[in-house]
Amino acid sequence: MRKKILIAPLNWGLGHATRCIPIIRALENNNFEPIIASDGVALELLKKEFPHLITIELPSYKIKYAEKGRNFKLKLFSQLPNIVRAIKIEKQITKQITKQYNISGIISDNRLGINSKNIPSIFITHQLNVLTGNTTWLTTKLHHFYIKKFQECWIPDKESSPNLSGKLGHFEDAIKTVKYIGPLSRLHKKVAQKKYELMIILSGPEPQRTLLENKLIKELEEYSQPTLFIKGIVEKKQMVSVEKMLPIIIL
């Protein structure tokens, strides 16, 4: 029998889910059986990508950004009780999942409650520093408290410079279990005929994703070059539309 590995990305935009795709493929190529657990658009995306795998819906962290930057920190801190509550529920569900499916290992991408003392548990994050201005020390310390509950912490980046995450993923007094595994991407280099001068790819929590989308579309009204705009919305069926001379692909 193939060993079952639980893969659980956070539903905070699509980045956590998409960078789990090459991990899931690697597990399958090495004769493991991935079981996917998430919620919202992240779960829907992975269902589309891996329709043959078992999927489990987890409780949502219900993270939303403030519409205005000056309210960002207040909005984030006001949601902490919901996040802590979701983490506690995740722990209970993890016990049920590991027992029901005989899980041999856990890979959690930023889901703080998906771990086990009895099963090898890995935490993936690009945030060793959680930058929140003058409260960075507090949010970082809180994040490290949860990271230390995992046997290993994988950073999808290079340890040396140049790297992708900069200050976010590089911490002077790093946790001992940190390992830099290199950038993760589901994309592969392919030579193709050039069709567009500009490509825009959006993702992230609402309402900021939609606010940025609307601003960019307005700015592009004066841009005459061929543009590909990927909204980062998960729909049951991929939709393609054209707004004026701007092709927009909804994924």
mmCIF file of C-alpha atoms in Angstrom:
data_model
loop_
_atom_site.group_PDB
_atom_site.id
_atom_site.type_symbol
_atom_site.label_atom_id
_atom_site.label_comp_id
_atom_site.label_asym_id
_atom_site.label_seq_id
_atom_site.Cartn_x
_atom_site.Cartn_y
_atom_site.Cartn_z
ATOM 1 C CA MET A 1 0.000 0.000 0.000
ATOM 2 C CA ARG A 2 1.150 3.532 -0.795
ATOM 3 C CA LYS A 3 1.763 5.794 2.177
ATOM 4 C CA LYS A 4 -0.753 8.623 2.472
ATOM 5 C CA ILE A 5 0.476 12.193 2.914
ATOM 6 C CA LEU A 6 -1.862 14.990 3.991
ATOM 7 C CA ILE A 7 -1.311 18.253 2.036
ATOM 8 C CA ALA A 8 -3.050 21.303 3.536
ATOM 9 C CA PRO A 9 -2.535 24.773 1.996
ATOM 10 C CA LEU A 10 -3.992 27.948 3.476
ATOM 11 C CA ASN A 11 -6.769 29.640 1.507
ATOM 12 C CA TRP A 12 -5.222 33.123 1.420
ATOM 13 C CA GLY A 13 -5.237 33.914 -2.278
ATOM 14 C CA LEU A 14 -4.056 31.137 -4.596
ATOM 15 C CA GLY A 15 -0.304 31.217 -3.941
ATOM 16 C CA HIS A 16 -0.282 28.637 -1.157
ATOM 17 C CA ALA A 17 -2.325 26.195 -3.234
ATOM 18 C CA THR A 18 -0.372 26.655 -6.470
ATOM 19 C CA ARG A 19 3.009 26.121 -4.843
ATOM 20 C CA CYS A 20 1.694 22.861 -3.377
ATOM 21 C CA ILE A 21 0.992 21.551 -6.896
ATOM 22 C CA PRO A 22 4.629 20.562 -7.659
ATOM 23 C CA ILE A 23 4.850 18.942 -4.203
ATOM 24 C CA ILE A 24 1.717 16.889 -4.839
ATOM 25 C CA ARG A 25 3.047 15.819 -8.244
ATOM 26 C CA ALA A 26 6.406 14.869 -6.723
ATOM 27 C CA LEU A 27 4.660 12.770 -4.074
ATOM 28 C CA GLU A 28 2.670 10.928 -6.744
ATOM 29 C CA ASN A 29 5.809 10.376 -8.825
ATOM 30 C CA ASN A 30 7.454 8.816 -5.776
ATOM 31 C CA ASN A 31 4.562 6.421 -5.116
ATOM 32 C CA PHE A 32 2.895 8.324 -2.279
ATOM 33 C CA GLU A 33 -0.836 9.029 -2.137
ATOM 34 C CA PRO A 34 -1.532 12.722 -1.403
ATOM 35 C CA ILE A 35 -4.747 13.676 0.363
ATOM 36 C CA ILE A 36 -5.668 17.339 -0.046
ATOM 37 C CA ALA A 37 -7.281 19.452 2.675
ATOM 38 C CA SER A 38 -8.147 23.149 2.372
ATOM 39 C CA ASP A 39 -11.135 25.447 1.843
ATOM 40 C CA GLY A 40 -12.562 28.034 -0.547
ATOM 41 C CA VAL A 41 -10.912 28.830 -3.877
ATOM 42 C CA ALA A 42 -7.673 27.087 -2.858
ATOM 43 C CA LEU A 43 -9.521 23.799 -2.467
ATOM 44 C CA GLU A 44 -11.498 24.340 -5.691
ATOM 45 C CA LEU A 45 -8.277 24.951 -7.626
ATOM 46 C CA LEU A 46 -6.658 21.769 -6.345
ATOM 47 C CA LYS A 47 -9.823 19.772 -7.067
ATOM 48 C CA LYS A 48 -9.561 20.898 -10.689
ATOM 49 C CA GLU A 49 -5.860 20.099 -10.833
ATOM 50 C CA PHE A 50 -6.166 16.691 -9.133
ATOM 51 C CA PRO A 51 -9.722 15.382 -9.652
ATOM 52 C CA HIS A 52 -8.572 11.818 -8.872
ATOM 53 C CA LEU A 53 -7.385 12.617 -5.332
ATOM 54 C CA ILE A 54 -9.321 12.635 -2.063
ATOM 55 C CA THR A 55 -10.137 16.179 -0.912
ATOM 56 C CA ILE A 56 -11.305 17.362 2.501
ATOM 57 C CA GLU A 57 -12.829 20.739 3.376
ATOM 58 C CA LEU A 58 -11.291 22.501 6.364
ATOM 59 C CA PRO A 59 -12.693 25.427 8.375
ATOM 60 C CA SER A 60 -11.957 28.826 6.857
ATOM 61 C CA TYR A 61 -9.676 31.339 8.567
ATOM 62 C CA LYS A 62 -12.077 33.965 7.121
ATOM 63 C CA ILE A 63 -9.239 36.383 6.473
ATOM 64 C CA LYS A 64 -10.170 39.695 4.876
ATOM 65 C CA TYR A 65 -8.049 42.757 4.253
ATOM 66 C CA ALA A 66 -9.106 46.301 5.045
ATOM 67 C CA GLU A 67 -10.109 48.436 2.078
ATOM 68 C CA LYS A 68 -7.825 51.256 3.220
ATOM 69 C CA GLY A 69 -4.176 50.827 4.161
ATOM 70 C CA ARG A 70 -4.422 52.819 7.381
ATOM 71 C CA ASN A 71 -6.902 50.254 8.726
ATOM 72 C CA PHE A 72 -4.827 47.220 7.706
ATOM 73 C CA LYS A 73 -3.288 46.442 11.110
ATOM 74 C CA LEU A 74 -6.530 46.993 13.018
ATOM 75 C CA LYS A 75 -8.427 44.734 10.619
ATOM 76 C CA LEU A 76 -5.766 42.029 10.857
ATOM 77 C CA PHE A 77 -5.603 42.024 14.656
ATOM 78 C CA SER A 78 -9.395 42.040 14.943
ATOM 79 C CA GLN A 79 -9.432 38.716 13.081
ATOM 80 C CA LEU A 80 -6.949 36.978 15.390
ATOM 81 C CA PRO A 81 -9.684 35.376 17.575
ATOM 82 C CA ASN A 82 -11.240 33.805 14.451
ATOM 83 C CA ILE A 83 -7.833 32.534 13.332
ATOM 84 C CA VAL A 84 -7.051 31.018 16.750
ATOM 85 C CA ARG A 85 -10.498 29.390 16.790
ATOM 86 C CA ALA A 86 -9.903 27.913 13.325
ATOM 87 C CA ILE A 87 -6.509 26.563 14.434
ATOM 88 C CA LYS A 88 -8.122 24.740 17.381
ATOM 89 C CA ILE A 89 -10.720 23.200 15.076
ATOM 90 C CA GLU A 90 -7.969 22.221 12.627
ATOM 91 C CA LYS A 91 -6.187 20.299 15.387
ATOM 92 C CA GLN A 92 -9.330 18.309 16.129
ATOM 93 C CA ILE A 93 -9.980 17.597 12.458
ATOM 94 C CA THR A 94 -6.332 16.579 11.916
ATOM 95 C CA LYS A 95 -6.704 13.863 14.563
ATOM 96 C CA GLN A 96 -9.787 12.543 12.768
ATOM 97 C CA ILE A 97 -8.166 12.660 9.314
ATOM 98 C CA THR A 98 -4.922 10.971 10.366
ATOM 99 C CA LYS A 99 -6.845 8.154 12.014
ATOM 100 C CA GLN A 100 -9.441 7.716 9.257
ATOM 101 C CA TYR A 101 -6.960 7.698 6.369
ATOM 102 C CA ASN A 102 -3.943 6.234 8.178
ATOM 103 C CA ILE A 103 -1.813 9.272 7.351
ATOM 104 C CA SER A 104 1.969 8.755 7.367
ATOM 105 C CA GLY A 105 3.053 12.379 6.985
ATOM 106 C CA ILE A 106 1.721 15.944 6.968
ATOM 107 C CA ILE A 107 2.714 18.932 4.835
ATOM 108 C CA SER A 108 0.954 22.127 5.878
ATOM 109 C CA ASP A 109 1.369 25.304 3.867
ATOM 110 C CA ASN A 110 0.722 28.021 6.459
ATOM 111 C CA ARG A 111 -2.149 26.169 8.148
ATOM 112 C CA LEU A 112 -1.007 26.470 11.737
ATOM 113 C CA GLY A 113 -3.179 23.732 13.260
ATOM 114 C CA ILE A 114 -2.478 20.931 10.783
ATOM 115 C CA ASN A 115 0.191 18.948 12.612
ATOM 116 C CA SER A 116 0.642 15.939 14.845
ATOM 117 C CA LYS A 117 3.068 14.938 17.599
ATOM 118 C CA ASN A 118 2.914 11.338 16.391
ATOM 119 C CA ILE A 119 3.330 11.887 12.644
ATOM 120 C CA PRO A 120 6.154 13.738 10.801
ATOM 121 C CA SER A 121 4.715 17.224 10.207
ATOM 122 C CA ILE A 122 6.216 19.868 7.908
ATOM 123 C CA PHE A 123 5.287 23.539 7.787
ATOM 124 C CA ILE A 124 5.812 25.525 4.570
ATOM 125 C CA THR A 125 6.067 29.294 4.809
ATOM 126 C CA HIS A 126 7.870 32.254 3.252
ATOM 127 C CA GLN A 127 7.309 34.336 6.384
ATOM 128 C CA LEU A 128 9.811 33.867 9.161
ATOM 129 C CA ASN A 129 9.333 37.587 9.728
ATOM 130 C CA VAL A 130 5.684 38.677 9.852
ATOM 131 C CA LEU A 131 6.076 42.363 9.029
ATOM 132 C CA THR A 132 3.435 44.529 10.715
ATOM 133 C CA GLY A 133 5.382 47.720 11.445
ATOM 134 C CA ASN A 134 6.033 48.401 15.124
ATOM 135 C CA THR A 135 4.268 45.148 16.090
ATOM 136 C CA THR A 136 6.519 42.941 13.908
ATOM 137 C CA TRP A 137 8.198 41.497 17.013
ATOM 138 C CA LEU A 138 4.817 40.328 18.333
ATOM 139 C CA THR A 139 3.393 38.843 15.120
ATOM 140 C CA THR A 140 6.719 37.139 14.359
ATOM 141 C CA LYS A 141 6.953 35.658 17.861
ATOM 142 C CA LEU A 142 3.369 34.384 17.607
ATOM 143 C CA HIS A 143 4.095 32.794 14.213
ATOM 144 C CA HIS A 144 7.235 31.104 15.558
ATOM 145 C CA PHE A 145 5.223 29.703 18.489
ATOM 146 C CA TYR A 146 3.110 27.704 16.033
ATOM 147 C CA ILE A 147 5.972 26.851 13.639
ATOM 148 C CA LYS A 148 7.886 25.173 16.466
ATOM 149 C CA LYS A 149 5.071 22.647 16.814
ATOM 150 C CA PHE A 150 6.185 21.141 13.476
ATOM 151 C CA GLN A 151 9.183 18.826 13.048
ATOM 152 C CA GLU A 152 10.511 20.849 10.095
ATOM 153 C CA CYS A 153 9.895 24.253 8.512
ATOM 154 C CA TRP A 154 10.431 24.493 4.741
ATOM 155 C CA ILE A 155 11.111 27.863 3.117
ATOM 156 C CA PRO A 156 10.394 27.784 -0.655
ATOM 157 C CA ASP A 157 13.357 30.011 -1.421
ATOM 158 C CA LYS A 158 17.149 30.128 -1.528
ATOM 159 C CA GLU A 159 19.033 30.682 1.693
ATOM 160 C CA SER A 160 21.666 32.860 0.045
ATOM 161 C CA SER A 161 21.324 36.048 -1.987
ATOM 162 C CA PRO A 162 19.765 36.712 -4.445
ATOM 163 C CA ASN A 163 16.478 35.256 -3.237
ATOM 164 C CA LEU A 164 12.732 35.827 -3.588
ATOM 165 C CA SER A 165 11.453 36.530 -0.089
ATOM 166 C CA GLY A 166 14.167 38.851 1.250
ATOM 167 C CA LYS A 167 13.580 39.929 4.839
ATOM 168 C CA LEU A 168 10.328 37.931 5.040
ATOM 169 C CA GLY A 169 11.968 34.549 4.616
ATOM 170 C CA HIS A 170 15.320 35.204 6.272
ATOM 171 C CA PHE A 171 15.567 35.614 10.022
ATOM 172 C CA GLU A 172 18.791 36.213 11.969
ATOM 173 C CA ASP A 173 17.849 33.899 14.831
ATOM 174 C CA ALA A 174 16.168 31.350 12.612
ATOM 175 C CA ILE A 175 14.304 28.360 13.986
ATOM 176 C CA LYS A 176 16.632 25.324 14.091
ATOM 177 C CA THR A 177 14.304 23.183 11.972
ATOM 178 C CA VAL A 178 14.274 25.633 9.027
ATOM 179 C CA LYS A 179 15.304 24.233 5.628
ATOM 180 C CA TYR A 180 15.496 26.224 2.396
ATOM 181 C CA ILE A 181 14.138 23.995 -0.366
ATOM 182 C CA GLY A 182 14.384 26.423 -3.298
ATOM 183 C CA PRO A 183 11.544 28.183 -5.175
ATOM 184 C CA LEU A 184 8.398 26.173 -5.886
ATOM 185 C CA SER A 185 6.503 26.581 -9.149
ATOM 186 C CA ARG A 186 4.044 24.528 -11.169
ATOM 187 C CA LEU A 187 5.221 26.309 -14.338
ATOM 188 C CA HIS A 188 7.823 24.984 -16.765
ATOM 189 C CA LYS A 189 9.864 26.868 -19.305
ATOM 190 C CA LYS A 190 8.398 26.617 -22.783
ATOM 191 C CA VAL A 191 9.325 28.441 -25.970
ATOM 192 C CA ALA A 192 6.191 29.964 -27.502
ATOM 193 C CA GLN A 193 5.300 32.621 -30.001
ATOM 194 C CA LYS A 194 4.993 36.053 -28.445
ATOM 195 C CA LYS A 195 1.388 37.286 -28.344
ATOM 196 C CA TYR A 196 1.320 39.844 -25.530
ATOM 197 C CA GLU A 197 3.453 42.728 -24.357
ATOM 198 C CA LEU A 198 2.130 42.660 -20.799
ATOM 199 C CA MET A 199 0.786 39.964 -18.482
ATOM 200 C CA ILE A 200 -0.903 40.669 -15.155
ATOM 201 C CA ILE A 201 -1.609 37.897 -12.631
ATOM 202 C CA LEU A 202 -3.716 38.676 -9.555
ATOM 203 C CA SER A 203 -4.324 36.768 -6.354
ATOM 204 C CA GLY A 204 -4.939 37.496 -2.683
ATOM 205 C CA PRO A 205 -7.706 38.069 -0.137
ATOM 206 C CA GLU A 206 -10.707 40.243 -0.846
ATOM 207 C CA PRO A 207 -11.554 43.038 -1.083
ATOM 208 C CA GLN A 208 -7.997 44.030 -2.074
ATOM 209 C CA ARG A 209 -7.823 41.649 -5.052
ATOM 210 C CA THR A 210 -10.937 43.181 -6.626
ATOM 211 C CA LEU A 211 -9.887 46.747 -5.769
ATOM 212 C CA LEU A 212 -6.523 46.230 -7.472
ATOM 213 C CA GLU A 213 -8.196 44.550 -10.456
ATOM 214 C CA ASN A 214 -10.483 47.542 -10.994
ATOM 215 C CA LYS A 215 -7.606 50.025 -10.699
ATOM 216 C CA LEU A 216 -5.428 48.114 -13.150
ATOM 217 C CA ILE A 217 -8.207 47.784 -15.729
ATOM 218 C CA LYS A 218 -8.800 51.527 -15.531
ATOM 219 C CA GLU A 219 -5.085 52.252 -15.993
ATOM 220 C CA LEU A 220 -4.920 49.882 -18.965
ATOM 221 C CA GLU A 221 -7.565 51.879 -20.827
ATOM 222 C CA GLU A 222 -4.721 54.119 -22.010
ATOM 223 C CA TYR A 223 -2.391 51.204 -22.775
ATOM 224 C CA SER A 224 -2.523 50.159 -26.421
ATOM 225 C CA GLN A 225 -0.291 47.069 -26.385
ATOM 226 C CA PRO A 226 -1.701 43.494 -26.313
ATOM 227 C CA THR A 227 -2.267 42.493 -22.698
ATOM 228 C CA LEU A 228 -3.122 39.242 -20.946
ATOM 229 C CA PHE A 229 -4.941 39.754 -17.638
ATOM 230 C CA ILE A 230 -5.385 36.730 -15.362
ATOM 231 C CA LYS A 231 -7.765 37.626 -12.547
ATOM 232 C CA GLY A 232 -7.012 34.642 -10.344
ATOM 233 C CA ILE A 233 -10.675 33.737 -9.829
ATOM 234 C CA VAL A 234 -11.573 30.056 -9.637
ATOM 235 C CA GLU A 235 -14.712 29.326 -11.660
ATOM 236 C CA LYS A 236 -16.337 26.013 -12.533
ATOM 237 C CA LYS A 237 -15.662 26.849 -16.167
ATOM 238 C CA GLN A 238 -12.816 29.018 -17.401
ATOM 239 C CA MET A 239 -14.192 32.235 -18.849
ATOM 240 C CA VAL A 240 -12.533 34.434 -21.452
ATOM 241 C CA SER A 241 -13.799 37.931 -22.121
ATOM 242 C CA VAL A 242 -12.633 41.023 -23.956
ATOM 243 C CA GLU A 243 -13.042 44.450 -22.421
ATOM 244 C CA LYS A 244 -12.464 46.954 -25.225
ATOM 245 C CA MET A 245 -9.127 45.815 -26.673
ATOM 246 C CA LEU A 246 -8.042 44.049 -23.492
ATOM 247 C CA PRO A 247 -8.284 40.228 -23.472
ATOM 248 C CA ILE A 248 -9.120 39.021 -19.974
ATOM 249 C CA ILE A 249 -8.763 35.402 -18.953
ATOM 250 C CA ILE A 250 -10.478 34.368 -15.727
ATOM 251 C CA LEU A 251 -8.814 31.387 -14.078
#
